[in-house]
PDB file of C-alpha atoms in Angstrom:
ATOM      1  CA  MET A   1      37.003  96.198  57.358  1.00 69.00           C
ATOM      2  CA  GLN A   2      35.296  99.554  57.766  1.00 86.00           C
ATOM      3  CA  ARG A   3      31.649  99.036  58.635  1.00 95.00           C
ATOM      4  CA  THR A   4      28.898 101.152  57.112  1.00 97.00           C
ATOM      5  CA  VAL A   5      27.934 104.031  59.381  1.00 98.00           C
ATOM      6  CA  ILE A   6      24.245 104.904  59.543  1.00 98.00           C
ATOM      7  CA  LEU A   7      22.581 107.922  61.118  1.00 98.00           C
ATOM      8  CA  ALA A   8      19.198 106.793  62.452  1.00 98.00           C
ATOM      9  CA  SER A   9      17.490 110.135  62.012  1.00 96.00           C
ATOM     10  CA  THR A  10      15.411 112.222  59.654  1.00 91.00           C
ATOM     11  CA  SER A  11      16.787 115.468  61.151  1.00 92.00           C
ATOM     12  CA  ARG A  12      18.516 117.702  58.634  1.00 92.00           C
ATOM     13  CA  TYR A  13      20.409 119.297  61.523  1.00 93.00           C
ATOM     14  CA  ARG A  14      21.954 115.965  62.582  1.00 96.00           C
ATOM     15  CA  ARG A  15      22.790 115.148  58.970  1.00 97.00           C
ATOM     16  CA  GLU A  16      24.577 118.524  58.619  1.00 96.00           C
ATOM     17  CA  LEU A  17      26.534 117.861  61.815  1.00 97.00           C
ATOM     18  CA  MET A  18      27.572 114.390  60.617  1.00 98.00           C
ATOM     19  CA  ASN A  19      28.814 115.936  57.352  1.00 97.00           C
ATOM     20  CA  ARG A  20      31.393 117.849  59.409  1.00 97.00           C
ATOM     21  CA  LEU A  21      33.172 114.547  60.085  1.00 97.00           C
ATOM     22  CA  HIS A  22      33.875 113.892  56.371  1.00 97.00           C
ATOM     23  CA  LEU A  23      32.863 110.289  57.020  1.00 96.00           C
ATOM     24  CA  PRO A  24      30.714 108.406  54.512  1.00 96.00           C
ATOM     25  CA  PHE A  25      27.368 107.584  56.126  1.00 98.00           C
ATOM     26  CA  GLU A  26      23.843 106.627  55.232  1.00 98.00           C
ATOM     27  CA  VAL A  27      20.641 108.012  56.696  1.00 98.00           C
ATOM     28  CA  HIS A  28      17.665 105.833  57.601  1.00 98.00           C
ATOM     29  CA  ALA A  29      14.491 106.766  59.469  1.00 97.00           C
ATOM     30  CA  PRO A  30      14.227 104.920  62.783  1.00 97.00           C
ATOM     31  CA  ASP A  31      10.397 104.767  62.894  1.00 92.00           C
ATOM     32  CA  VAL A  32      10.250 104.958  66.698  1.00 96.00           C
ATOM     33  CA  ASP A  33       7.291 106.162  68.752  1.00 94.00           C
ATOM     34  CA  GLU A  34       8.612 109.259  70.531  1.00 92.00           C
ATOM     35  CA  THR A  35       5.772 109.553  73.049  1.00 92.00           C
ATOM     36  CA  PRO A  36       7.188 110.125  76.551  1.00 92.00           C
ATOM     37  CA  LEU A  37       6.405 107.470  79.147  1.00 94.00           C
ATOM     38  CA  PRO A  38       4.376 108.538  82.207  1.00 94.00           C
ATOM     39  CA  GLY A  39       6.611 110.328  84.707  1.00 94.00           C
ATOM     40  CA  GLU A  40       9.675 110.104  82.461  1.00 95.00           C
ATOM     41  CA  SER A  41      12.205 112.912  82.984  1.00 96.00           C
ATOM     42  CA  PRO A  42      13.529 114.896  80.002  1.00 96.00           C
ATOM     43  CA  ALA A  43      16.983 113.259  80.307  1.00 97.00           C
ATOM     44  CA  ALA A  44      15.436 109.782  80.515  1.00 97.00           C
ATOM     45  CA  ILE A  45      13.304 110.473  77.427  1.00 97.00           C
ATOM     46  CA  ALA A  46      16.335 111.603  75.416  1.00 97.00           C
ATOM     47  CA  ASN A  47      18.445 108.619  76.541  1.00 98.00           C
ATOM     48  CA  ARG A  48      15.715 106.079  75.865  1.00 98.00           C
ATOM     49  CA  LEU A  49      14.844 107.456  72.436  1.00 98.00           C
ATOM     50  CA  ALA A  50      18.469 107.748  71.277  1.00 98.00           C
ATOM     51  CA  LEU A  51      19.031 104.073  72.077  1.00 98.00           C
ATOM     52  CA  GLU A  52      15.680 102.961  70.642  1.00 98.00           C
ATOM     53  CA  LYS A  53      16.385 104.812  67.377  1.00 98.00           C
ATOM     54  CA  ALA A  54      19.839 103.237  67.029  1.00 98.00           C
ATOM     55  CA  ARG A  55      18.538  99.749  67.839  1.00 98.00           C
ATOM     56  CA  ALA A  56      15.562 100.054  65.468  1.00 98.00           C
ATOM     57  CA  VAL A  57      17.830 100.781  62.506  1.00 98.00           C
ATOM     58  CA  ALA A  58      20.495  98.277  63.663  1.00 98.00           C
ATOM     59  CA  ARG A  59      17.872  95.516  63.476  1.00 98.00           C
ATOM     60  CA  ARG A  60      17.485  96.290  59.757  1.00 98.00           C
ATOM     61  CA  PHE A  61      21.253  96.704  59.177  1.00 98.00           C
ATOM     62  CA  PRO A  62      22.961  94.381  61.700  1.00 98.00           C
ATOM     63  CA  GLU A  63      26.475  94.781  60.229  1.00 98.00           C
ATOM     64  CA  ALA A  64      26.399  98.593  60.360  1.00 98.00           C
ATOM     65  CA  VAL A  65      27.448 100.985  63.098  1.00 98.00           C
ATOM     66  CA  VAL A  66      24.293 102.967  63.825  1.00 98.00           C
ATOM     67  CA  ILE A  67      24.009 106.355  65.531  1.00 98.00           C
ATOM     68  CA  GLY A  68      20.787 107.374  67.267  1.00 98.00           C
ATOM     69  CA  SER A  69      20.212 110.717  68.938  1.00 98.00           C
ATOM     70  CA  ASP A  70      17.442 112.635  70.630  1.00 96.00           C
ATOM     71  CA  GLN A  71      17.083 116.035  72.251  1.00 95.00           C
ATOM     72  CA  VAL A  72      14.579 117.222  74.829  1.00 94.00           C
ATOM     73  CA  ALA A  73      14.383 120.775  76.167  1.00 93.00           C
ATOM     74  CA  ASP A  74      14.075 120.647  79.954  1.00 96.00           C
ATOM     75  CA  LEU A  75      12.383 123.590  81.684  1.00 96.00           C
ATOM     76  CA  ALA A  76      12.549 122.880  85.426  1.00 94.00           C
ATOM     77  CA  GLY A  77      11.911 119.172  84.840  1.00 93.00           C
ATOM     78  CA  GLU A  78       9.208 119.670  82.214  1.00 93.00           C
ATOM     79  CA  SER A  79       9.831 118.428  78.683  1.00 93.00           C
ATOM     80  CA  LEU A  80       9.382 120.941  75.887  1.00 89.00           C
ATOM     81  CA  GLY A  81       9.228 119.342  72.466  1.00 85.00           C
ATOM     82  CA  LYS A  82       9.236 120.692  68.944  1.00 88.00           C
ATOM     83  CA  PRO A  83       6.488 123.302  68.696  1.00 94.00           C
ATOM     84  CA  GLY A  84       5.322 122.380  65.192  1.00 93.00           C
ATOM     85  CA  ASP A  85       3.670 125.734  64.519  1.00 96.00           C
ATOM     86  CA  HIS A  86       3.852 129.473  65.186  1.00 97.00           C
ATOM     87  CA  GLU A  87       1.311 129.556  67.996  1.00 97.00           C
ATOM     88  CA  ARG A  88       3.014 126.843  70.060  1.00 96.00           C
ATOM     89  CA  ALA A  89       6.472 128.338  69.371  1.00 96.00           C
ATOM     90  CA  THR A  90       5.232 131.710  70.657  1.00 97.00           C
ATOM     91  CA  ALA A  91       3.890 130.080  73.822  1.00 96.00           C
ATOM     92  CA  GLN A  92       7.155 128.187  74.382  1.00 95.00           C
ATOM     93  CA  LEU A  93       9.358 131.255  73.993  1.00 96.00           C
ATOM     94  CA  ARG A  94       7.126 133.287  76.307  1.00 96.00           C
ATOM     95  CA  ARG A  95       7.514 130.596  78.987  1.00 95.00           C
ATOM     96  CA  MET A  96      11.274 130.424  78.440  1.00 95.00           C
ATOM     97  CA  ARG A  97      12.063 134.155  78.599  1.00 95.00           C
ATOM     98  CA  GLY A  98      14.388 134.929  81.482  1.00 96.00           C
ATOM     99  CA  GLN A  99      14.654 131.213  82.284  1.00 97.00           C
ATOM    100  CA  THR A 100      17.480 128.684  82.277  1.00 97.00           C
ATOM    101  CA  LEU A 101      16.797 125.500  80.325  1.00 96.00           C
ATOM    102  CA  VAL A 102      18.818 122.351  79.944  1.00 97.00           C
ATOM    103  CA  PHE A 103      18.772 120.835  76.485  1.00 95.00           C
ATOM    104  CA  GLN A 104      19.261 117.115  77.103  1.00 97.00           C
ATOM    105  CA  THR A 105      20.967 115.748  73.982  1.00 97.00           C
ATOM    106  CA  ALA A 106      21.553 112.010  74.032  1.00 98.00           C
ATOM    107  CA  VAL A 107      23.487 109.862  71.568  1.00 98.00           C
ATOM    108  CA  ALA A 108      23.757 106.086  71.230  1.00 98.00           C
ATOM    109  CA  VAL A 109      25.983 104.017  68.956  1.00 98.00           C
ATOM    110  CA  VAL A 110      25.062 100.404  68.262  1.00 98.00           C
ATOM    111  CA  CYS A 111      26.437  97.579  66.119  1.00 98.00           C
ATOM    112  CA  GLN A 112      24.231  94.530  66.373  1.00 97.00           C
ATOM    113  CA  ALA A 113      26.766  92.178  64.711  1.00 97.00           C
ATOM    114  CA  THR A 114      29.474  92.888  67.313  1.00 97.00           C
ATOM    115  CA  GLY A 115      27.173  93.471  70.276  1.00 98.00           C
ATOM    116  CA  PHE A 116      28.540  97.003  70.647  1.00 98.00           C
ATOM    117  CA  ALA A 117      26.248  99.490  72.387  1.00 98.00           C
ATOM    118  CA  GLN A 118      27.173 102.725  74.117  1.00 98.00           C
ATOM    119  CA  GLN A 119      25.214 105.833  74.977  1.00 98.00           C
ATOM    120  CA  ASP A 120      25.816 109.145  76.649  1.00 98.00           C
ATOM    121  CA  ILE A 121      24.048 112.422  77.244  1.00 98.00           C
ATOM    122  CA  ALA A 122      25.351 115.950  76.748  1.00 98.00           C
ATOM    123  CA  PRO A 123      23.343 118.404  78.845  1.00 97.00           C
ATOM    124  CA  VAL A 124      23.555 121.975  77.565  1.00 97.00           C
ATOM    125  CA  ARG A 125      22.597 124.766  79.966  1.00 97.00           C
ATOM    126  CA  VAL A 126      21.013 127.685  78.098  1.00 97.00           C
ATOM    127  CA  VAL A 127      20.018 131.014  79.643  1.00 97.00           C
ATOM    128  CA  PHE A 128      17.334 132.892  77.700  1.00 97.00           C
ATOM    129  CA  ARG A 129      17.114 136.669  77.698  1.00 96.00           C
ATOM    130  CA  ASP A 130      13.989 138.309  79.104  1.00 96.00           C
ATOM    131  CA  LEU A 131      12.379 138.725  75.668  1.00 95.00           C
ATOM    132  CA  ASN A 132       9.415 140.967  74.925  1.00 96.00           C
ATOM    133  CA  ASP A 133       6.548 139.776  72.733  1.00 97.00           C
ATOM    134  CA  ALA A 134       7.639 141.886  69.748  1.00 97.00           C
ATOM    135  CA  ALA A 135      11.129 140.331  69.777  1.00 96.00           C
ATOM    136  CA  ILE A 136       9.651 136.825  69.975  1.00 96.00           C
ATOM    137  CA  GLU A 137       7.327 137.560  67.057  1.00 97.00           C
ATOM    138  CA  ARG A 138      10.126 139.039  64.915  1.00 97.00           C
ATOM    139  CA  TYR A 139      12.376 136.074  65.623  1.00 97.00           C
ATOM    140  CA  LEU A 140       9.716 133.497  64.793  1.00 97.00           C
ATOM    141  CA  ARG A 141       8.724 135.253  61.558  1.00 96.00           C
ATOM    142  CA  LEU A 142      12.357 135.403  60.415  1.00 96.00           C
ATOM    143  CA  GLU A 143      13.587 131.940  61.431  1.00 95.00           C
ATOM    144  CA  GLN A 144      10.448 129.753  61.740  1.00 95.00           C
ATOM    145  CA  PRO A 145      12.140 127.205  64.060  1.00 94.00           C
ATOM    146  CA  TYR A 146       9.048 125.036  64.376  1.00 94.00           C
ATOM    147  CA  ASP A 147      11.010 121.785  64.021  1.00 91.00           C
ATOM    148  CA  CYS A 148      13.428 122.599  66.867  1.00 88.00           C
ATOM    149  CA  ALA A 149      13.077 121.576  70.500  1.00 86.00           C
ATOM    150  CA  GLY A 150      12.477 124.749  72.490  1.00 87.00           C
ATOM    151  CA  SER A 151      11.666 126.874  69.406  1.00 92.00           C
ATOM    152  CA  ALA A 152      15.164 128.331  69.069  1.00 89.00           C
ATOM    153  CA  LYS A 153      18.065 127.703  66.693  1.00 90.00           C
ATOM    154  CA  SER A 154      21.316 128.806  68.320  1.00 91.00           C
ATOM    155  CA  GLU A 155      23.188 128.226  65.057  1.00 90.00           C
ATOM    156  CA  GLY A 156      21.118 130.996  63.469  1.00 90.00           C
ATOM    157  CA  LEU A 157      19.357 134.132  64.672  1.00 94.00           C
ATOM    158  CA  GLY A 158      18.247 132.250  67.796  1.00 94.00           C
ATOM    159  CA  ILE A 159      21.620 133.120  69.306  1.00 95.00           C
ATOM    160  CA  ALA A 160      20.198 136.651  69.823  1.00 95.00           C
ATOM    161  CA  LEU A 161      17.618 135.181  72.221  1.00 96.00           C
ATOM    162  CA  LEU A 162      20.280 133.925  74.598  1.00 96.00           C
ATOM    163  CA  GLU A 163      22.387 135.267  77.452  1.00 97.00           C
ATOM    164  CA  ALA A 164      24.628 132.210  77.797  1.00 97.00           C
ATOM    165  CA  ILE A 165      25.308 128.649  76.649  1.00 96.00           C
ATOM    166  CA  ASP A 166      27.261 126.247  78.846  1.00 97.00           C
ATOM    167  CA  SER A 167      28.349 122.927  77.334  1.00 96.00           C
ATOM    168  CA  ASP A 168      31.383 120.654  77.059  1.00 96.00           C
ATOM    169  CA  ASP A 169      30.221 119.453  73.612  1.00 95.00           C
ATOM    170  CA  PRO A 170      29.388 122.524  71.474  1.00 91.00           C
ATOM    171  CA  SER A 171      27.433 120.750  68.731  1.00 95.00           C
ATOM    172  CA  ALA A 172      25.075 119.156  71.269  1.00 96.00           C
ATOM    173  CA  LEU A 173      22.733 122.150  71.266  1.00 94.00           C
ATOM    174  CA  VAL A 174      22.220 121.756  67.505  1.00 94.00           C
ATOM    175  CA  GLY A 175      21.170 118.136  68.024  1.00 93.00           C
ATOM    176  CA  LEU A 176      24.145 115.745  67.988  1.00 97.00           C
ATOM    177  CA  PRO A 177      27.045 115.874  70.476  1.00 98.00           C
ATOM    178  CA  LEU A 178      29.903 115.236  68.065  1.00 98.00           C
ATOM    179  CA  ILE A 179      32.642 114.853  70.689  1.00 98.00           C
ATOM    180  CA  ARG A 180      30.717 112.019  72.321  1.00 98.00           C
ATOM    181  CA  THR A 181      29.688 110.612  68.943  1.00 98.00           C
ATOM    182  CA  CYS A 182      33.315 110.488  67.761  1.00 98.00           C
ATOM    183  CA  ARG A 183      34.404 108.805  70.994  1.00 98.00           C
ATOM    184  CA  MET A 184      31.748 106.098  70.578  1.00 98.00           C
ATOM    185  CA  LEU A 185      32.459 105.625  66.870  1.00 98.00           C
ATOM    186  CA  ARG A 186      36.155 105.057  67.658  1.00 97.00           C
ATOM    187  CA  ALA A 187      35.178 102.565  70.377  1.00 97.00           C
ATOM    188  CA  ALA A 188      32.992 100.765  67.811  1.00 97.00           C
ATOM    189  CA  GLY A 189      35.987 100.459  65.487  1.00 96.00           C
ATOM    190  CA  VAL A 190      35.268 103.301  63.048  1.00 96.00           C
ATOM    191  CA  ASP A 191      38.445 105.040  61.875  1.00 91.00           C
ATOM    192  CA  LEU A 192      37.623 108.755  61.759  1.00 93.00           C
ATOM    193  CA  LEU A 193      41.004 109.975  60.567  1.00 90.00           C
TER     194      LEU A 193
END
């Protein structure tokens, strides 16, 4: 019996990545408080939230295999979230110019009925160019990446902001590490092919 697969996310980027797998899946909002805990590192935030999102939806759909994911931009140990607006995005990109960030992208797969639970994190090292203010402004006006951690979309024009990307799971920077997700789905009994 193939279990229902659910993506516990409202992110259109994660939904687009899941579509690449040609696997039927549902999408349900996890309704999880994403406030970082005091002293929590960026990687710990991403890991905790990915698992909490998967478990929150698995409680509502105990027979399903549920995928939760979270991404936190890590600038020298400081968490950078989604900017939400132009002003905050400008400030983020100014701080990031010439810097190396690690985008901590965590994924968790849970099936409450079978007791299955696995999680992993795919750190992506990203080197930003030393951008001038005019380039930052042009980029933000064209792409408006206000719903993206770190204010940059590498799958679009944001690639022009970067010097290098280093990752063993290329989709992780977009928001869902598909290599790790596929591995966990197979372990949970989902036939991908």
